[in-house]
């Protein structure tokens, strides 16, 4: 599956854009820096890949921003952990410790109003596991290559890594899968801030919370441009997708084979 076709207009602001934003992890100020750099118009469509929360200092503010704006967002594993930590509104559960250990403590500290947290838990319950945009399919972590979509649940959509990344061929023939969840510099030979391409998928989690990277990424699908904001240095940059796109080794080999045919 190739990348979606670019718009004919040479000016990104001249046409409505489909923009996908990767894992934010509670960095509200950095998100606002990125949003300002996008110079959004009322026609633009924003999509979020989940993991709005945990680790960063302002998870409540990030979630409230996305919720109030009515932006489309898929459920990430960190939203799933938060939901499981408070089943049916209970204060304590066996899953609470696991969430605290995984960054939930910072999220809890970001709430000044417990009623807002309850509202956010209700909102998380409404988040879909994936969004089908026709030529693009958004999901937090990926899909299991040997299972149908109907037979999968949060365990795959929110958590999967290796089985998805090692797929030998695209899961869809006519859709590009875009994910977050796995920080791209954890793939071999990938530099911080890069986007990774596999067999029919792109990973745009560039490690916003991680001090080795700090880049939060927004991918403009319409013009194949990458907008990034740095969470710790208050920097922004805009680059053509091809300048920061790195193929998985298996994808590199298949692309070389295709060129030789």
Tab-separated table of C-alpha atoms in Angstrom, residues 184 193-198 201-205 244-248:
chain	number	residue	atom	x	y	z
A	184	UNK	CA	10.443	5.072	16.248
A	193	UNK	CA	12.256	12.279	15.097
A	194	UNK	CA	12.118	9.885	12.143
A	195	UNK	CA	8.987	8.127	10.892
A	196	UNK	CA	9.217	4.396	10.208
A	197	UNK	CA	7.586	2.631	7.262
A	198	UNK	CA	6.863	-1.088	7.243
A	201	UNK	CA	2.100	0.858	7.757
A	202	UNK	CA	3.683	4.004	9.157
A	203	UNK	CA	4.659	4.578	12.794
A	204	UNK	CA	4.637	8.262	13.809
A	205	UNK	CA	5.325	7.961	17.558
A	244	UNK	CA	12.293	11.798	7.789
A	245	UNK	CA	10.930	8.487	6.459
A	246	UNK	CA	12.967	5.345	7.138
A	247	UNK	CA	12.025	1.897	5.860
A	248	UNK	CA	12.157	-1.215	7.996
